[in-house]
Coordinates of C-alpha atoms in Angstrom, one line a residue:
Chain A
M24 CA 19.1 -29.0 -15.6
N25 CA 15.5 -31.2 -15.2
C26 CA 12.0 -30.6 -13.4
D27 CA 13.0 -32.2 -10.0
E28 CA 16.2 -30.3 -9.9
L29 CA 14.6 -27.1 -10.9
E30 CA 11.5 -27.7 -8.1
D31 CA 13.3 -26.7 -4.9
L32 CA 14.5 -23.3 -6.8
Y33 CA 11.4 -21.8 -7.9
G34 CA 11.4 -20.0 -4.7
L35 CA 14.1 -17.9 -5.3
Y36 CA 12.5 -17.0 -8.8
A37 CA 9.4 -16.2 -7.6
L38 CA 11.8 -13.5 -5.5
G39 CA 13.4 -12.6 -8.2
L40 CA 17.0 -14.2 -7.0
L41 CA 17.4 -16.9 -8.7
E42 CA 21.4 -16.0 -10.5
A43 CA 22.5 -17.0 -14.1
P44 CA 22.3 -20.2 -15.1
E45 CA 19.6 -21.6 -12.7
L46 CA 17.7 -19.0 -14.2
A47 CA 18.4 -19.6 -17.6
E48 CA 16.9 -23.2 -17.3
A49 CA 13.9 -22.2 -15.5
R50 CA 12.9 -19.3 -17.4
E51 CA 13.6 -21.9 -20.4
H52 CA 11.0 -24.3 -18.9
L53 CA 8.6 -22.2 -17.7
G54 CA 8.8 -20.3 -21.6
R55 CA 8.4 -24.0 -23.6
G56 CA 5.0 -24.5 -20.6
C57 CA 6.0 -27.1 -18.7
P58 CA 3.5 -28.3 -16.7
R59 CA 5.7 -29.6 -13.9
C60 CA 7.6 -26.6 -13.4
Q61 CA 4.1 -24.6 -13.9
Q62 CA 3.2 -26.2 -11.0
S63 CA 6.0 -26.1 -9.1
L64 CA 6.5 -21.8 -9.4
R65 CA 3.0 -21.8 -8.1
Q66 CA 3.4 -24.1 -4.9
A67 CA 6.7 -21.7 -4.5
M68 CA 4.2 -18.3 -4.8
E69 CA 2.4 -19.6 -2.4
M70 CA 5.1 -20.2 0.0
N71 CA 6.2 -17.0 -0.2
V72 CA 3.1 -15.3 0.6
M73 CA 2.9 -17.6 3.5
M74 CA 5.9 -16.4 4.6
L75 CA 6.0 -13.2 4.0
G76 CA 2.7 -13.4 6.4
S77 CA 3.6 -15.1 8.7
L78 CA 7.0 -14.7 9.6
S79 CA 7.2 -10.8 10.6
P80 CA 7.0 -9.9 13.7
I81 CA 4.1 -7.9 14.2
M82 CA 4.1 -3.9 14.2
E83 CA 1.5 -1.5 14.8
P84 CA 1.8 1.6 11.9
P85 CA 1.4 5.0 13.4
A86 CA -2.3 6.3 13.7
A87 CA -1.7 9.0 11.5
L88 CA -0.7 6.9 8.4
R89 CA -4.0 5.5 7.6
G90 CA -5.5 9.6 7.1
R91 CA -2.8 10.4 4.9
I92 CA -3.7 7.7 2.9
L93 CA -7.1 8.4 2.5
A94 CA -6.0 11.8 1.9
S95 CA -3.7 10.7 -1.0
V96 CA -6.6 9.1 -2.6
G97 CA -8.9 12.2 -2.2
A98 CA -10.9 11.1 1.2
R99 CA -12.6 14.2 2.2
P100 CA -13.0 13.7 6.1
A101 CA -15.9 15.3 7.2
G102 CA -17.4 18.3 8.0
R103 CA -16.0 21.4 7.1
F104 CA -12.8 21.4 7.0
G105 CA -11.3 24.0 10.0
M106 CA -11.0 21.1 12.8
A107 CA -14.9 21.4 13.9
W108 CA -14.4 21.3 18.0
L109 CA -14.9 18.0 19.3
P110 CA -17.2 18.2 22.1
W111 CA -15.1 16.2 24.1
A112 CA -16.8 17.5 27.0
A113 CA -19.8 16.7 26.5
V114 CA -19.0 12.8 25.6
A115 CA -17.2 12.6 29.0
A116 CA -20.0 14.1 30.8
T117 CA -22.2 11.2 29.8
L118 CA -19.7 9.0 30.8
V119 CA -19.4 9.7 34.2
M120 CA -23.0 10.8 33.9
A121 CA -23.7 6.6 33.0
A122 CA -21.1 5.5 35.7
W123 CA -22.4 7.7 38.1
L124 CA -26.3 6.3 37.8
G125 CA -24.3 2.3 37.5
N126 CA -27.0 1.6 34.9
D127 CA -25.5 2.5 31.5
R128 CA -24.6 -0.1 29.3
T129 CA -26.4 1.4 26.3
Q130 CA -25.4 4.9 27.3
L131 CA -21.9 3.9 27.4
R132 CA -21.9 2.1 24.3
S133 CA -23.2 5.1 22.4
A134 CA -21.1 7.5 23.7
I135 CA -17.6 5.0 22.4
T136 CA -18.9 4.5 19.3
R137 CA -19.6 9.0 19.1
L138 CA -16.2 8.9 20.8
E139 CA -14.6 6.4 18.0
A140 CA -16.6 7.7 15.4
Q141 CA -14.9 11.0 16.0
A142 CA -11.6 9.8 16.2
S143 CA -11.6 8.6 13.3
E144 CA -12.3 11.7 11.5
E145 CA -10.0 13.7 13.7
R146 CA -7.2 10.7 12.1
Q147 CA -8.5 11.6 8.4
R148 CA -8.3 15.2 9.2
L149 CA -5.0 15.2 10.8
G150 CA -4.1 12.6 7.3
F151 CA -5.4 15.1 5.3
L152 CA -3.2 17.6 7.0
Q153 CA -0.5 16.0 6.4
A154 CA -0.4 15.3 2.9
M155 CA -1.3 19.0 3.1
V156 CA 2.6 20.0 5.0
D157 CA 4.0 16.8 2.8
L158 CA 3.4 18.7 -0.6
V159 CA 4.2 21.6 0.7
A160 CA 7.0 21.3 2.4
A161 CA 8.9 18.6 -0.4
P162 CA 11.8 20.0 -2.0
A163 CA 10.7 19.9 -5.9
T164 CA 7.4 22.0 -5.1
R165 CA 7.1 24.9 -6.7
Q166 CA 4.6 28.2 -5.6
V167 CA 3.1 30.0 -7.6
Q168 CA 0.7 32.8 -7.4
L169 CA -2.8 33.0 -7.8
G170 CA -4.1 36.2 -9.7
P171 CA -5.4 38.2 -10.8
A172 CA -8.8 38.9 -8.7
A173 CA -8.1 41.0 -5.9
P174 CA -9.6 41.2 -3.5
A175 CA -9.1 37.6 -3.9
Q176 CA -5.7 36.3 -3.5
G177 CA -3.7 33.3 -2.7
R178 CA -1.2 30.6 -4.5
V179 CA -0.7 27.0 -5.2
Y180 CA 1.9 24.5 -4.7
V181 CA 3.0 22.0 -7.3
N182 CA 4.2 18.5 -7.2
A183 CA 4.5 16.5 -9.9
E184 CA 4.7 13.6 -7.9
R185 CA 1.9 14.7 -4.7
G186 CA -0.4 17.0 -6.2
V187 CA -2.1 20.6 -6.4
L188 CA -2.6 22.4 -3.4
L189 CA -4.5 25.7 -3.4
M190 CA -4.6 28.4 -0.7
A191 CA -7.1 31.5 -1.0
A192 CA -8.5 34.2 0.8
N193 CA -10.9 36.8 0.6
L194 CA -12.8 34.0 -2.2
P195 CA -16.1 36.0 -3.3
E196 CA -19.4 34.8 -1.8
L197 CA -20.6 31.8 -2.6
Q198 CA -25.1 32.2 -4.2
Q199 CA -26.9 28.9 -3.2
G200 CA -26.0 25.9 -5.7
R201 CA -23.0 27.6 -6.3
T202 CA -19.0 25.3 -5.9
F203 CA -15.8 26.8 -6.4
E204 CA -14.1 24.1 -8.8
M205 CA -10.2 23.8 -9.4
W206 CA -8.9 23.3 -13.0
L207 CA -5.5 21.9 -14.5
V208 CA -5.3 23.9 -17.7
P209 CA -2.7 22.2 -19.9
R210 CA -0.7 23.8 -22.7
Q211 CA -3.1 21.7 -25.9
G212 CA -6.3 21.3 -25.0
A213 CA -9.6 21.4 -22.2
P214 CA -9.2 22.1 -19.0
V215 CA -8.8 19.5 -16.6
P216 CA -11.3 19.2 -13.4
A217 CA -9.9 18.8 -10.2
G218 CA -12.0 18.7 -7.7
L219 CA -14.7 21.1 -5.8
F220 CA -14.7 23.2 -2.7
G221 CA -15.9 26.0 -0.7
R222 CA -15.7 29.4 1.0
G223 CA -14.5 28.6 3.9
P224 CA -14.4 31.3 7.3
G225 CA -13.2 34.5 5.9
G226 CA -13.5 34.0 3.3
T227 CA -10.6 31.1 2.8
G228 CA -10.5 28.0 0.5
L229 CA -8.2 25.3 0.7
H230 CA -8.0 22.4 -2.0
L231 CA -5.8 19.4 -2.8
R232 CA -5.6 17.3 -5.2
P233 CA -4.2 14.2 -4.7
G234 CA -1.9 12.1 -7.0
P235 CA 0.5 12.6 -9.8
V236 CA 0.9 15.7 -12.3
E237 CA 2.1 15.7 -15.5
V238 CA 3.7 19.3 -14.6
A239 CA 6.0 19.7 -18.4
L240 CA 2.0 19.2 -19.5
V241 CA 0.2 22.0 -17.2
A242 CA 0.4 26.1 -18.3
A243 CA -2.3 26.9 -15.1
I244 CA -4.0 26.3 -12.7
A245 CA -7.8 27.6 -12.1
V246 CA -10.2 28.3 -11.0
S247 CA -13.9 28.8 -11.4
V248 CA -17.9 29.0 -10.0
E249 CA -19.7 26.2 -10.9
P250 CA -22.7 24.5 -10.1
T251 CA -22.8 22.3 -7.2
G252 CA -21.7 19.6 -7.9
G253 CA -18.8 20.3 -10.3
S254 CA -19.1 20.7 -14.5
P255 CA -16.9 18.7 -16.6
A256 CA -15.9 21.9 -18.4
P257 CA -15.6 25.7 -17.1
T258 CA -19.1 27.2 -17.8
T259 CA -17.6 30.6 -16.2
T260 CA -14.5 32.4 -16.8
P261 CA -12.0 31.3 -14.5
F262 CA -11.2 34.5 -12.0
L263 CA -8.4 32.8 -10.4
I264 CA -5.7 31.8 -12.2
A265 CA -1.7 30.8 -11.7
P266 CA 0.4 30.3 -14.4
L267 CA 3.0 27.8 -14.4
G268 CA 5.4 28.7 -17.1
P269 CA 7.3 27.4 -19.7
Chain B
M1 CA 7.1 -12.5 17.7
L2 CA 5.2 -14.4 14.7
I3 CA 2.3 -11.9 13.3
P4 CA -0.7 -14.4 13.1
L5 CA -2.1 -15.0 9.6
L6 CA -4.8 -12.0 8.8
F7 CA -6.4 -13.2 6.5
A8 CA -8.0 -16.4 6.8
A9 CA -11.4 -14.6 8.4
V10 CA -11.1 -11.6 6.2
A11 CA -11.1 -12.4 2.3
E12 CA -14.0 -13.8 1.7
G13 CA -15.0 -10.1 1.2
D14 CA -12.0 -9.0 -1.1
G15 CA -14.2 -9.2 -4.3
D16 CA -16.7 -6.4 -3.0
L17 CA -13.2 -4.3 -2.4
I18 CA -12.0 -4.5 -5.9
R19 CA -15.2 -3.8 -7.2
R20 CA -15.6 -0.4 -5.1
L21 CA -11.9 0.3 -5.4
R22 CA -12.5 0.6 -9.4
A23 CA -15.1 2.2 -8.8
R24 CA -13.2 4.7 -7.4
E25 CA -14.3 4.6 -3.7
P26 CA -11.5 6.0 -1.5
A27 CA -13.5 4.9 1.2
A28 CA -12.6 1.5 0.0
V29 CA -8.6 2.2 0.5
G30 CA -10.1 2.6 4.4
E31 CA -11.2 -0.3 4.7
L32 CA -8.6 -2.1 2.7
Y33 CA -6.1 -0.5 5.1
D34 CA -8.3 -2.0 8.0
R35 CA -8.0 -5.2 6.6
Y36 CA -4.3 -5.8 5.6
G37 CA -2.9 -2.5 6.7
R38 CA -0.9 -3.8 9.9
A39 CA 0.8 -7.1 8.1
V40 CA 1.5 -4.8 5.3
Y41 CA 3.3 -2.3 7.2
S42 CA 4.8 -5.2 9.6
L43 CA 6.3 -6.5 6.9
V44 CA 7.2 -3.7 5.1
R45 CA 9.3 -2.6 8.3
R46 CA 10.9 -5.9 8.9
I47 CA 12.5 -5.2 5.2
V48 CA 13.8 -1.5 5.4
R49 CA 14.1 -0.7 9.2
D50 CA 13.5 2.6 8.6
P51 CA 10.4 3.8 10.6
S52 CA 9.6 7.1 7.9
A53 CA 10.3 4.9 5.1
A54 CA 8.0 2.0 5.8
E55 CA 5.3 4.6 6.4
D56 CA 6.1 5.7 2.6
L57 CA 6.3 2.6 1.4
T58 CA 3.2 1.3 3.2
Q59 CA 1.5 4.7 1.1
E60 CA 2.8 3.4 -1.8
T61 CA 1.3 -0.3 -1.5
F62 CA -2.5 0.7 -0.7
L63 CA -2.0 3.5 -3.7
R64 CA -1.0 0.9 -5.6
A65 CA -4.2 -0.9 -5.5
W66 CA -5.7 2.0 -5.7
S67 CA -4.3 2.9 -9.4
R68 CA -4.2 -0.8 -10.7
S69 CA -7.3 -2.4 -9.0
H70 CA -8.6 -2.4 -12.9
L71 CA -5.5 -5.2 -13.3
L72 CA -7.4 -7.7 -9.8
D73 CA -9.5 -10.4 -10.9
E74 CA -12.5 -9.5 -8.2
A75 CA -13.2 -13.2 -8.2
R76 CA -10.0 -14.6 -8.3
T77 CA -7.2 -12.2 -6.7
S78 CA -6.6 -12.5 -3.4
L79 CA -5.9 -9.2 -2.0
G80 CA -4.0 -9.9 1.0
A81 CA -1.3 -11.9 -1.0
W82 CA -1.6 -8.9 -3.6
L83 CA -0.8 -6.5 -1.4
L84 CA 1.9 -8.4 0.6
T85 CA 3.8 -8.8 -2.9
V86 CA 3.1 -5.6 -3.9
A87 CA 5.0 -4.2 -0.2
R88 CA 7.7 -6.7 -0.7
N89 CA 8.6 -5.2 -3.9
Q90 CA 9.1 -1.5 -3.1
A91 CA 10.4 -1.9 -0.2
V92 CA 13.1 -4.3 -1.9
D93 CA 13.5 -1.4 -4.7
F94 CA 14.1 0.9 -1.9
L95 CA 17.0 -1.1 -0.7
R96 CA 18.0 -1.8 -3.8
Q97 CA 18.0 2.3 -4.4
R98 CA 19.2 3.4 -1.4
Q99 CA 22.2 0.0 -1.3
R100 CA 22.7 0.5 -5.0
R101 CA 22.6 -2.8 -6.2
L102 CA 20.9 -3.7 -9.3
H103 CA 18.6 -7.5 -9.5
D104 CA 17.1 -8.6 -12.1
H105 CA 13.9 -8.0 -10.9
A106 CA 12.3 -8.5 -14.3
A107 CA 10.5 -11.5 -13.1
V108 CA 9.3 -10.6 -10.3
E109 CA 7.7 -7.5 -11.7
E110 CA 6.4 -9.8 -13.6
L111 CA 5.3 -12.5 -11.1
E112 CA 3.2 -9.1 -9.3
D113 CA 0.2 -9.0 -11.9
N114 CA 0.4 -12.4 -12.7
A115 CA -2.3 -14.4 -13.5
L116 CA -0.1 -16.8 -11.2
L117 CA -1.1 -14.8 -7.8
D118 CA -5.0 -15.3 -8.6
G119 CA -6.9 -17.8 -6.2
L120 CA -4.5 -18.1 -3.5
E121 CA -7.2 -17.1 -1.2
R122 CA -8.0 -20.8 -0.5
L123 CA -4.7 -20.6 0.9
L124 CA -4.9 -18.4 2.7
L125 CA -8.1 -19.1 4.3
N126 CA -6.1 -22.3 5.2
A127 CA -4.5 -20.6 8.6
D128 CA -3.5 -24.1 9.7
R129 CA -1.1 -24.5 7.3
A130 CA 0.5 -21.0 7.9
K131 CA 1.2 -22.4 11.6
R132 CA 2.8 -25.3 10.6
L133 CA 4.5 -23.3 7.9
Q134 CA 5.9 -21.2 10.9
R135 CA 6.6 -24.8 13.0
A136 CA 8.6 -26.0 10.3
F137 CA 10.8 -22.3 9.7
A138 CA 10.9 -22.4 13.9
R139 CA 12.4 -26.6 13.1
L140 CA 15.3 -25.7 10.1
P141 CA 18.8 -25.8 11.1
E142 CA 19.9 -21.9 12.2
R143 CA 22.0 -21.5 9.0
Q144 CA 18.8 -21.8 6.9
Q145 CA 16.5 -19.5 8.4
Q146 CA 19.4 -17.4 8.0
V147 CA 19.9 -17.4 4.3
I148 CA 15.3 -18.0 4.0
E149 CA 15.4 -14.8 6.1
L150 CA 18.1 -12.3 4.1
A151 CA 16.4 -13.5 0.5
Y152 CA 13.1 -12.8 2.0
Y153 CA 13.3 -9.8 3.9
E154 CA 17.0 -8.5 2.2
D155 CA 16.2 -9.8 -1.2
L156 CA 20.1 -11.3 -1.3
T157 CA 21.4 -13.6 -4.0
Q158 CA 22.8 -16.0 -3.2
T159 CA 26.3 -15.4 -4.3
E160 CA 25.4 -11.9 -1.9
M161 CA 24.9 -13.9 0.8
A162 CA 27.8 -16.4 1.1
A163 CA 30.2 -12.5 0.7
R164 CA 28.3 -11.8 3.5
L165 CA 28.4 -14.8 5.3
Q166 CA 31.9 -16.0 4.6
Q167 CA 31.0 -18.9 3.1
P168 CA 31.6 -20.7 -0.6
L169 CA 28.5 -20.7 -3.1
G170 CA 28.1 -23.9 -2.7
T171 CA 27.8 -23.9 0.5
V172 CA 25.0 -21.1 1.2
K173 CA 22.7 -23.0 -2.2
T174 CA 22.5 -26.0 -0.1
W175 CA 21.6 -24.4 3.1
M176 CA 18.9 -22.5 0.7
R177 CA 17.3 -25.2 -1.6
S178 CA 17.1 -27.4 1.5
A179 CA 14.8 -24.7 3.7
L180 CA 13.1 -24.4 0.5
R181 CA 12.6 -28.0 -0.2
T182 CA 11.9 -28.4 3.7
L183 CA 9.8 -26.1 4.0
R184 CA 7.7 -26.7 0.1
E185 CA 7.0 -29.9 1.7
E186 CA 5.4 -28.7 4.2
L187 CA 2.8 -27.1 2.4
V188 CA 2.4 -30.2 -0.5
A189 CA 2.2 -32.7 2.7
D190 CA -1.8 -31.2 3.0
P191 CA -2.6 -29.8 0.0
I192 CA -5.8 -27.5 -0.8
S193 CA -8.5 -30.1 -3.0

């Protein structure tokens, strides 16, 4: 086939749908650096991108999807986890007062801005919760007890695709300038930092380390007390350990 | 209903977003989603038709931008084009696994990272050309529209289209060739300088 005959087929090639014998012909032309075919392929890819972006009917994604995506890259919701109470009543009162006084575009705009910011925070928290639920509920997730540091107790949920979730209770008080740090302890080599978390109300602890985990290479999940900001290696002996077994 | 071209006003900030993705700023993923999330979700949903799968695949697409940011050229990569290509690949892979069909996907995976995707920002900035493409598609004969949609949204080869439509392979190839030529000529009629 010549370049003219192939020109109309590069759209299919760019989609991965060109079949033999045309596929072999296209590859042969491109493989020897045919400039005409390179240009045709580029035009075809341009067209494909425009087609993909232009012909799909608009569909709104679910509101919680943004939060899920952010949670999966480790974005933490603002404020303490534990679902800080939204002062809807206070903001609503501001809106009502502004309307009653009849003056207040400025106040209304401020109130709307605050509401939008709070709604965004809540979406992030919701996404964080969703990521945790997805991990715990996934069929391939393993659950391992944390120990031995009574009264502190807890468990970890480990999923090779989704990450590691730690849930603990009765954690010790933290001195100022200290934090809890989670570690992935490999079967060989030094522990790998897996994120920081604080002590919640009543001594609870909740931490999600998102993303793939090479479970076969991890001997245990551990927790130690470290300086605020974390450490590249444990500076204290981990007090909670969840061995993953062979 | 056709999706309006979403990228014309935002492609300008793609370089900064790529830098921030490489610097591992999670907030950059949020901005990326705010710009392109609806377009990506719409495309994926159109292909897989399963709302739950569309959510998962949209998430995977943006995670891929996060994990592969080191492959993006902040001066030349159009994030919108890159995301749509990744999204389509993810969606058709999902369909393929569900339907247990195998295609030669090597060409597509190669193109996903190919430098040929770079520099499409100029194209995506041209909303007028996109509208002309939409109108050109709408003017295609029904059969040509049909084979285009089967290719873009269901990842069918021409052989599979012929079986689905119960038409000779040669006929399907003629329809496809004519459609692609018409659409391509619409694009090159006003080449970007």
